[in-house]
Amino acid sequence: MTREEAWNLLTEFNQDAFHLEHAQIVENTMRYFAKELGYGEEEDFWGIVGLLHDLDFEQFPEQHCIKSQEIMRERGMDERIIHATASHGYGITVDIKPEHEMEKVLFAVDELTGLIGAVVLMRPSKSVQDLEVKSVKKKFKSKGFAAGCSREVISQGAEMLGWTLEELIQRTLDALKTFQP
């Protein structure tokens, strides 16, 4: 599947600007981690997984990570994409556990990029470029801030990767700083 085909599929099921932007942020974050973690030859695959991870969320929020599997199978998509995208709903909507390092990264950074995005909106600069781990951690501890971003999932993702929470935040900030002005 090409990036263009993935984008066309995504926009068939998602029109909301917020969802499309989130998909692209996760796509670019996944591309960064593919290179960073030694999977450079799979960068496009990691990116497509990131782009399509919330394929069903806008139209089928109550069947998130379930309906997307059906949609993708109907279109004959690679089972690796189906498994990887569905696994980010592990313990929430599906029992498909993230196995590959790429799936663990997706599980961890999906919620974290949302939290970081919310922190950025509160900053005078409105930029990730001057954002530090301590600022993200402060908001991470504030349960009322960006309440829709699961701290439990972020922490569980860091644990799956064998990283500290601080390391996950720093590495994700590094990723976001490479493609956001």
Backbone as numpy.savetxt, mean C-alpha at the origin, in Angstrom:
# Nx Ny Nz CAx CAy CAz Cx Cy Cz
0.83 -8.52 -17.53 -0.01 -7.34 -17.53 0.88 -6.10 -17.53
0.54 -5.17 -18.39 1.30 -3.92 -18.43 0.75 -2.93 -17.42
1.50 -1.90 -17.18 1.05 -0.85 -16.27 -0.20 -0.18 -16.84
-0.23 0.03 -18.15 -1.39 0.65 -18.79 -2.64 -0.22 -18.63
-2.49 -1.52 -18.80 -3.63 -2.44 -18.61 -4.11 -2.41 -17.17
-3.16 -2.37 -16.23 -3.52 -2.30 -14.81 -4.26 -1.00 -14.50
-3.77 0.11 -15.05 -4.42 1.40 -14.83 -5.85 1.39 -15.40
-6.01 0.83 -16.59 -7.34 0.76 -17.20 -8.29 -0.07 -16.35
-7.81 -1.17 -15.81 -8.63 -1.99 -14.92 -8.98 -1.22 -13.65
-8.00 -0.58 -13.07 -8.23 0.19 -11.85 -9.29 1.27 -12.06
-9.16 2.00 -13.15 -10.09 3.11 -13.40 -11.47 2.63 -13.87
-11.57 1.39 -14.26 -12.88 0.82 -14.55 -13.70 0.67 -13.27
-13.03 0.39 -12.17 -13.71 0.16 -10.90 -13.54 1.29 -9.90
-12.71 2.28 -10.22 -12.44 3.39 -9.29 -12.40 4.70 -10.06
-13.18 5.66 -9.58 -13.17 6.99 -10.18 -12.78 8.07 -9.19
-12.90 7.78 -7.90 -12.61 8.77 -6.87 -11.13 9.15 -6.89
-10.86 10.44 -6.94 -9.48 10.94 -7.04 -8.63 10.46 -5.87
-9.20 10.41 -4.68 -8.45 9.95 -3.51 -7.98 8.51 -3.69
-8.88 7.64 -4.14 -8.51 6.23 -4.33 -7.46 6.05 -5.42
-7.60 6.83 -6.50 -6.62 6.73 -7.60 -5.26 7.24 -7.16
-5.24 8.31 -6.38 -3.96 8.83 -5.88 -3.32 7.84 -4.92
-4.13 7.26 -4.02 -3.60 6.27 -3.07 -3.00 5.08 -3.84
-3.69 4.62 -4.87 -3.19 3.50 -5.67 -1.82 3.82 -6.27
-1.66 5.03 -6.77 -0.39 5.43 -7.38 0.71 5.60 -6.32
0.35 6.09 -5.16 1.33 6.22 -4.08 1.84 4.85 -3.66
0.91 3.91 -3.49 1.32 2.55 -3.11 2.10 1.90 -4.24
1.69 2.12 -5.48 2.44 1.60 -6.63 3.89 2.07 -6.59
4.09 3.37 -6.44 5.45 3.91 -6.44 6.25 3.47 -5.22
5.59 3.34 -4.10 6.26 2.84 -2.89 6.71 1.40 -3.11
5.86 0.60 -3.72 6.22 -0.80 -4.00 7.38 -0.88 -5.00
7.37 -0.03 -6.00 8.48 0.00 -6.97 9.79 0.32 -6.25
9.74 1.29 -5.36 10.93 1.67 -4.58 11.45 0.47 -3.79
10.55 -0.20 -3.08 10.98 -1.33 -2.25 11.48 -2.49 -3.10
10.93 -2.70 -4.26 11.43 -3.76 -5.15 12.91 -3.54 -5.42
13.25 -2.32 -5.78 14.67 -1.99 -6.05 15.50 -2.06 -4.77
14.98 -1.48 -3.71 15.70 -1.39 -2.44 16.01 -2.76 -1.83
15.09 -3.71 -2.03 15.23 -5.02 -1.39 15.81 -6.08 -2.32
16.28 -5.65 -3.49 16.97 -6.59 -4.39 16.08 -7.32 -5.38
14.90 -6.79 -5.62 13.98 -7.40 -6.58 13.79 -6.48 -7.78
14.82 -5.79 -8.17 14.74 -4.81 -9.24 14.14 -5.34 -10.53
14.43 -6.62 -10.84 13.89 -7.21 -12.07 12.38 -7.41 -11.97
11.83 -7.33 -10.77 10.39 -7.49 -10.57 9.71 -6.16 -10.25
10.39 -5.06 -10.49 9.84 -3.74 -10.14 8.47 -3.50 -10.76
8.29 -3.84 -12.02 7.00 -3.62 -12.66 5.91 -4.46 -12.00
6.23 -5.71 -11.69 5.26 -6.59 -11.03 4.86 -6.02 -9.67
5.85 -5.62 -8.87 5.56 -5.04 -7.56 4.70 -3.79 -7.72
5.00 -2.98 -8.73 4.24 -1.76 -8.96 2.79 -2.05 -9.32
2.58 -3.04 -10.18 1.22 -3.40 -10.58 0.42 -3.92 -9.38
1.06 -4.71 -8.54 0.39 -5.18 -7.32 -0.01 -3.99 -6.46
0.90 -3.04 -6.30 0.58 -1.84 -5.52 -0.55 -1.04 -6.14
-0.53 -0.91 -7.44 -1.56 -0.14 -8.15 -2.94 -0.79 -7.99
-3.00 -2.10 -8.05 -4.28 -2.81 -8.04 -4.74 -3.30 -6.66
-3.98 -3.03 -5.62 -4.29 -3.63 -4.32 -5.68 -3.30 -3.80
-6.22 -2.14 -4.11 -7.56 -1.75 -3.65 -8.58 -1.73 -4.79
-8.38 -2.57 -5.78 -9.22 -2.59 -6.97 -10.71 -2.57 -6.63
-11.12 -3.35 -5.66 -12.54 -3.50 -5.34 -13.04 -2.57 -4.24
-12.17 -1.79 -3.64 -12.56 -1.05 -2.43 -13.63 0.00 -2.67
-13.54 0.73 -3.76 -14.50 1.82 -3.99 -15.91 1.28 -4.24
-16.04 0.27 -5.06 -17.37 -0.24 -5.40 -17.89 -1.33 -4.47
-16.96 -2.06 -3.84 -17.35 -3.20 -3.01 -16.62 -3.18 -1.66
-16.75 -2.11 -0.89 -15.98 -2.02 0.36 -16.26 -3.16 1.34
-17.48 -3.67 1.34 -17.83 -4.77 2.25 -17.25 -6.11 1.78
-16.76 -6.16 0.54 -16.16 -7.38 0.00 -14.70 -7.13 -0.41
-14.07 -6.18 0.27 -12.69 -5.79 -0.07 -11.75 -6.99 0.04
-10.95 -7.17 -0.96 -9.97 -8.26 -1.11 -10.64 -9.60 -1.43
-11.95 -9.59 -1.55 -12.69 -10.79 -1.93 -13.19 -10.62 -3.37
-13.89 -9.53 -3.62 -14.43 -9.25 -4.94 -13.31 -9.07 -5.97
-12.19 -8.47 -5.54 -11.07 -8.25 -6.47 -10.54 -9.57 -7.02
-10.53 -10.61 -6.20 -10.08 -11.92 -6.67 -10.98 -12.43 -7.80
-12.28 -12.25 -7.60 -13.26 -12.68 -8.60 -13.07 -11.89 -9.91
-12.94 -10.58 -9.78 -12.75 -9.71 -10.96 -11.50 -10.12 -11.72
-10.41 -10.32 -11.00 -9.13 -10.64 -11.64 -9.17 -12.03 -12.28
-9.78 -12.99 -11.61 -9.87 -14.35 -12.18 -10.72 -14.35 -13.44
-11.82 -13.58 -13.43 -12.67 -13.50 -14.62 -11.89 -12.97 -15.82
-10.85 -12.20 -15.56 -10.05 -11.62 -16.64 -8.78 -12.41 -16.91
-8.65 -13.55 -16.26 -7.52 -14.44 -16.51 -6.18 -13.90 -16.02
-6.22 -13.11 -14.97 -4.97 -12.52 -14.47 -4.11 -13.53 -13.73
-2.84 -13.24 -13.67 -1.83 -14.05 -13.00 -2.23 -14.27 -11.54
-2.22 -15.52 -11.11 -2.58 -15.86 -9.72 -1.66 -15.19 -8.71
-0.43 -14.89 -9.11 0.49 -14.21 -8.18 -0.02 -12.81 -7.85
-0.59 -12.12 -8.84 -1.15 -10.79 -8.60 -2.38 -10.91 -7.71
-3.20 -11.90 -8.00 -4.43 -12.10 -7.23 -4.09 -12.39 -5.76
-3.16 -13.31 -5.54 -2.77 -13.65 -4.16 -2.16 -12.45 -3.45
-1.26 -11.78 -4.14 -0.55 -10.66 -3.51 -1.50 -9.53 -3.13
-2.39 -9.15 -4.04 -3.31 -8.05 -3.73 -4.28 -8.46 -2.63
-4.75 -9.68 -2.67 -5.70 -10.13 -1.64 -5.04 -10.24 -0.27
-3.77 -10.59 -0.24 -3.10 -10.83 1.05 -2.98 -9.58 1.91
-3.13 -8.39 1.33 -3.04 -7.20 2.18 -4.28 -7.04 3.06
-5.30 -7.87 2.82 -6.48 -7.87 3.69 -6.44 -8.96 4.74
-5.26 -9.56 4.93 -5.10 -10.67 5.87 -5.55 -10.29 7.28
-6.39 -11.14 7.83 -6.86 -10.92 9.19 -7.94 -9.87 9.31
-8.28 -9.24 8.18 -9.31 -8.20 8.19 -10.52 -8.70 7.40
-10.28 -9.05 6.14 -11.37 -9.53 5.29 -11.09 -10.90 4.68
-9.83 -11.32 4.70 -9.46 -12.62 4.11 -8.47 -13.33 5.03
-8.32 -14.63 4.80 -7.33 -15.40 5.57 -6.12 -15.77 4.70
-5.88 -14.97 3.67 -4.74 -15.18 2.77 -3.54 -14.45 3.36
-2.63 -15.21 3.92 -1.50 -14.62 4.64 -0.43 -14.13 3.67
0.12 -12.93 3.91 1.26 -12.48 3.11 2.43 -13.44 3.31
2.93 -13.98 2.21 4.03 -14.95 2.28 5.32 -14.39 1.72
5.27 -13.90 0.50 6.46 -13.34 -0.15 6.80 -12.00 0.51
8.06 -11.63 0.47 8.48 -10.35 1.04 7.69 -9.19 0.44
7.38 -9.28 -0.85 6.60 -8.24 -1.52 5.22 -8.10 -0.88
4.59 -9.21 -0.56 3.26 -9.17 0.05 3.32 -8.58 1.45
4.39 -8.86 2.16 4.56 -8.30 3.50 4.78 -6.79 3.43
5.52 -6.35 2.43 5.73 -4.91 2.23 4.39 -4.24 1.94
3.62 -4.80 1.04 2.31 -4.24 0.71 1.44 -4.16 1.96
1.39 -5.22 2.72 0.59 -5.26 3.94 0.98 -4.11 4.87
2.28 -3.89 5.01 2.79 -2.87 5.94 2.61 -1.45 5.42
2.90 -1.22 4.15 2.94 0.17 3.66 1.58 0.71 3.23
0.62 -0.15 2.96 -0.70 0.34 2.55 -1.27 1.29 3.61
-1.38 0.83 4.82 -1.92 1.67 5.90 -0.95 2.80 6.26
0.34 2.50 6.25 1.33 3.50 6.66 1.38 4.67 5.69
1.28 4.42 4.39 1.30 5.54 3.45 0.08 6.44 3.67
-1.03 5.84 4.06 -2.22 6.64 4.38 -2.00 7.51 5.60
-1.40 6.94 6.64 -1.10 7.70 7.86 -0.12 8.83 7.55
0.93 8.53 6.81 1.92 9.55 6.45 1.26 10.65 5.62
0.39 10.27 4.70 -0.32 11.26 3.90 -1.14 12.21 4.76
-1.78 11.68 5.79 -2.56 12.51 6.70 -1.65 13.44 7.50
-0.48 12.94 7.92 0.48 13.78 8.65 0.94 14.92 7.75
1.24 14.61 6.50 1.71 15.63 5.55 0.69 16.75 5.40
-0.58 16.40 5.34 -1.63 17.41 5.18 -1.68 18.40 6.35
-1.23 17.96 7.51 -1.25 18.81 8.71 -0.02 19.70 8.82
0.98 19.44 8.02 2.24 20.18 8.11 2.17 21.50 7.34
2.82 22.53 7.84 2.83 23.82 7.12 3.37 23.67 5.69
4.38 22.82 5.51 5.00 22.65 4.19 4.14 21.81 3.24
3.21 21.04 3.80 2.39 20.10 3.01 3.27 19.16 2.18
4.45 18.86 2.70 5.42 18.05 1.97 5.97 16.93 2.85
6.26 15.82 2.22 6.90 14.70 2.90 8.42 14.95 3.02
8.93 15.87 2.22 10.38 16.07 2.13 11.03 16.45 3.45
10.31 17.18 4.30 10.89 17.59 5.59 10.28 16.83 6.76
9.59 15.73 6.46 8.94 14.94 7.50 9.93 13.95 8.12
9.90 13.85 9.43 10.80 12.95 10.15 10.01 11.85 10.86
10.70 10.77 11.18 10.10 9.62 11.85 9.38 10.04 13.13
10.01 10.90 13.92 9.42 11.28 15.21 8.05 11.93 15.04
7.86 12.70 13.99 6.56 13.33 13.74 5.50 12.29 13.38
5.89 11.31 12.59 4.96 10.24 12.22 4.63 9.41 13.45
5.63 9.10 14.25 5.41 8.29 15.47 4.47 9.01 16.43
4.62 10.32 16.54 3.76 11.09 17.44 2.30 10.94 17.01
2.04 11.05 15.71 0.67 10.91 15.19 0.22 9.44 15.23
1.16 8.53 15.08 0.86 7.09 15.17 0.28 6.78 16.54
0.82 7.41 17.58 0.38 7.17 18.95 -0.96 7.83 19.26
-1.34 8.81 18.47 -2.61 9.51 18.66 -3.71 8.75 17.93
-4.44 7.92 18.66 -5.43 7.02 18.05 -6.54 7.76 17.32
-6.84 8.99 17.72 -7.90 9.75 17.07 -7.47 10.35 15.74
-6.17 10.44 15.52 -5.65 11.03 14.28 -5.65 9.97 13.19
-6.23 10.29 12.03 -6.31 9.34 10.90 -6.74 7.97 11.41
-7.87 7.98 12.12 -8.35 6.78 12.79 -8.58 5.60 11.85
-8.79 5.87 10.57 -9.01 4.80 9.61 -7.75 4.03 9.23
-6.59 4.55 9.64 -5.31 3.88 9.36 -4.97 2.98 10.54
-5.03 1.69 10.34 -4.85 0.73 11.43 -3.41 0.65 11.91
-3.21 1.09 13.14 -1.89 0.99 13.77 -1.51 -0.47 13.97
-2.50 -1.30 14.25 -2.25 -2.72 14.45 -1.69 -3.37 13.19
-2.28 -3.03 12.04 -1.81 -3.58 10.76 -0.39 -3.09 10.47
-0.14 -1.80 10.69 1.20 -1.25 10.46 2.22 -1.98 11.32
1.92 -2.14 12.60 2.84 -2.82 13.53 3.02 -4.28 13.13
1.93 -4.93 12.77 2.00 -6.33 12.34 2.84 -6.46 11.07
2.70 -5.50 10.17 3.49 -5.51 8.94 4.98 -5.37 9.22
5.32 -4.46 10.12 6.74 -4.30 10.49 7.27 -5.60 11.07
6.47 -6.22 11.92 6.88 -7.49 12.54 7.07 -8.58 11.49
6.14 -8.68 10.53 6.27 -9.68 9.45 7.58 -9.51 8.70
7.98 -8.25 8.50 9.20 -7.96 7.76 10.46 -8.10 8.62
10.28 -8.22 9.92 11.42 -8.28 10.82 12.07 -6.92 11.03
11.29 -5.87 10.86 11.77 -4.51 11.02 11.13 -3.89 12.26
11.80 -2.91 12.84 11.18 -2.14 13.90 10.16 -1.20 13.26
9.26 -0.68 14.07 8.30 0.29 13.57 9.04 1.51 13.02
10.06 1.96 13.74 10.84 3.12 13.30 11.49 2.86 11.95
12.02 1.66 11.76 12.66 1.31 10.49 11.64 1.30 9.35
10.47 0.74 9.60 9.42 0.73 8.58 9.02 2.16 8.21
8.83 2.99 9.21 8.45 4.39 8.94 9.55 5.09 8.15
10.80 4.95 8.58 11.90 5.62 7.89 12.03 5.15 6.45
11.97 3.86 6.24 12.12 3.33 4.89 10.96 3.76 3.99
9.76 3.85 4.57 8.61 4.29 3.79 8.72 5.78 3.49
9.18 6.57 4.45 9.43 7.99 4.19 10.46 8.15 3.07
11.52 7.35 3.13 12.55 7.40 2.08 11.93 7.12 0.71
11.04 6.13 0.67 10.37 5.80 -0.59 9.52 6.97 -1.07
8.72 7.52 -0.18 7.83 8.61 -0.57 8.60 9.85 -1.01
9.75 10.08 -0.42 10.56 11.25 -0.76 11.16 11.16 -2.16
11.23 9.95 -2.71 11.83 9.80 -4.05 10.88 10.21 -5.16
9.58 10.24 -4.88 8.65 10.58 -5.97 7.64 11.64 -5.63
7.72 12.20 -4.44 6.81 13.30 -4.10 7.62 14.57 -3.91
7.22 15.66 -4.56 7.98 16.92 -4.44 7.87 17.53 -3.06
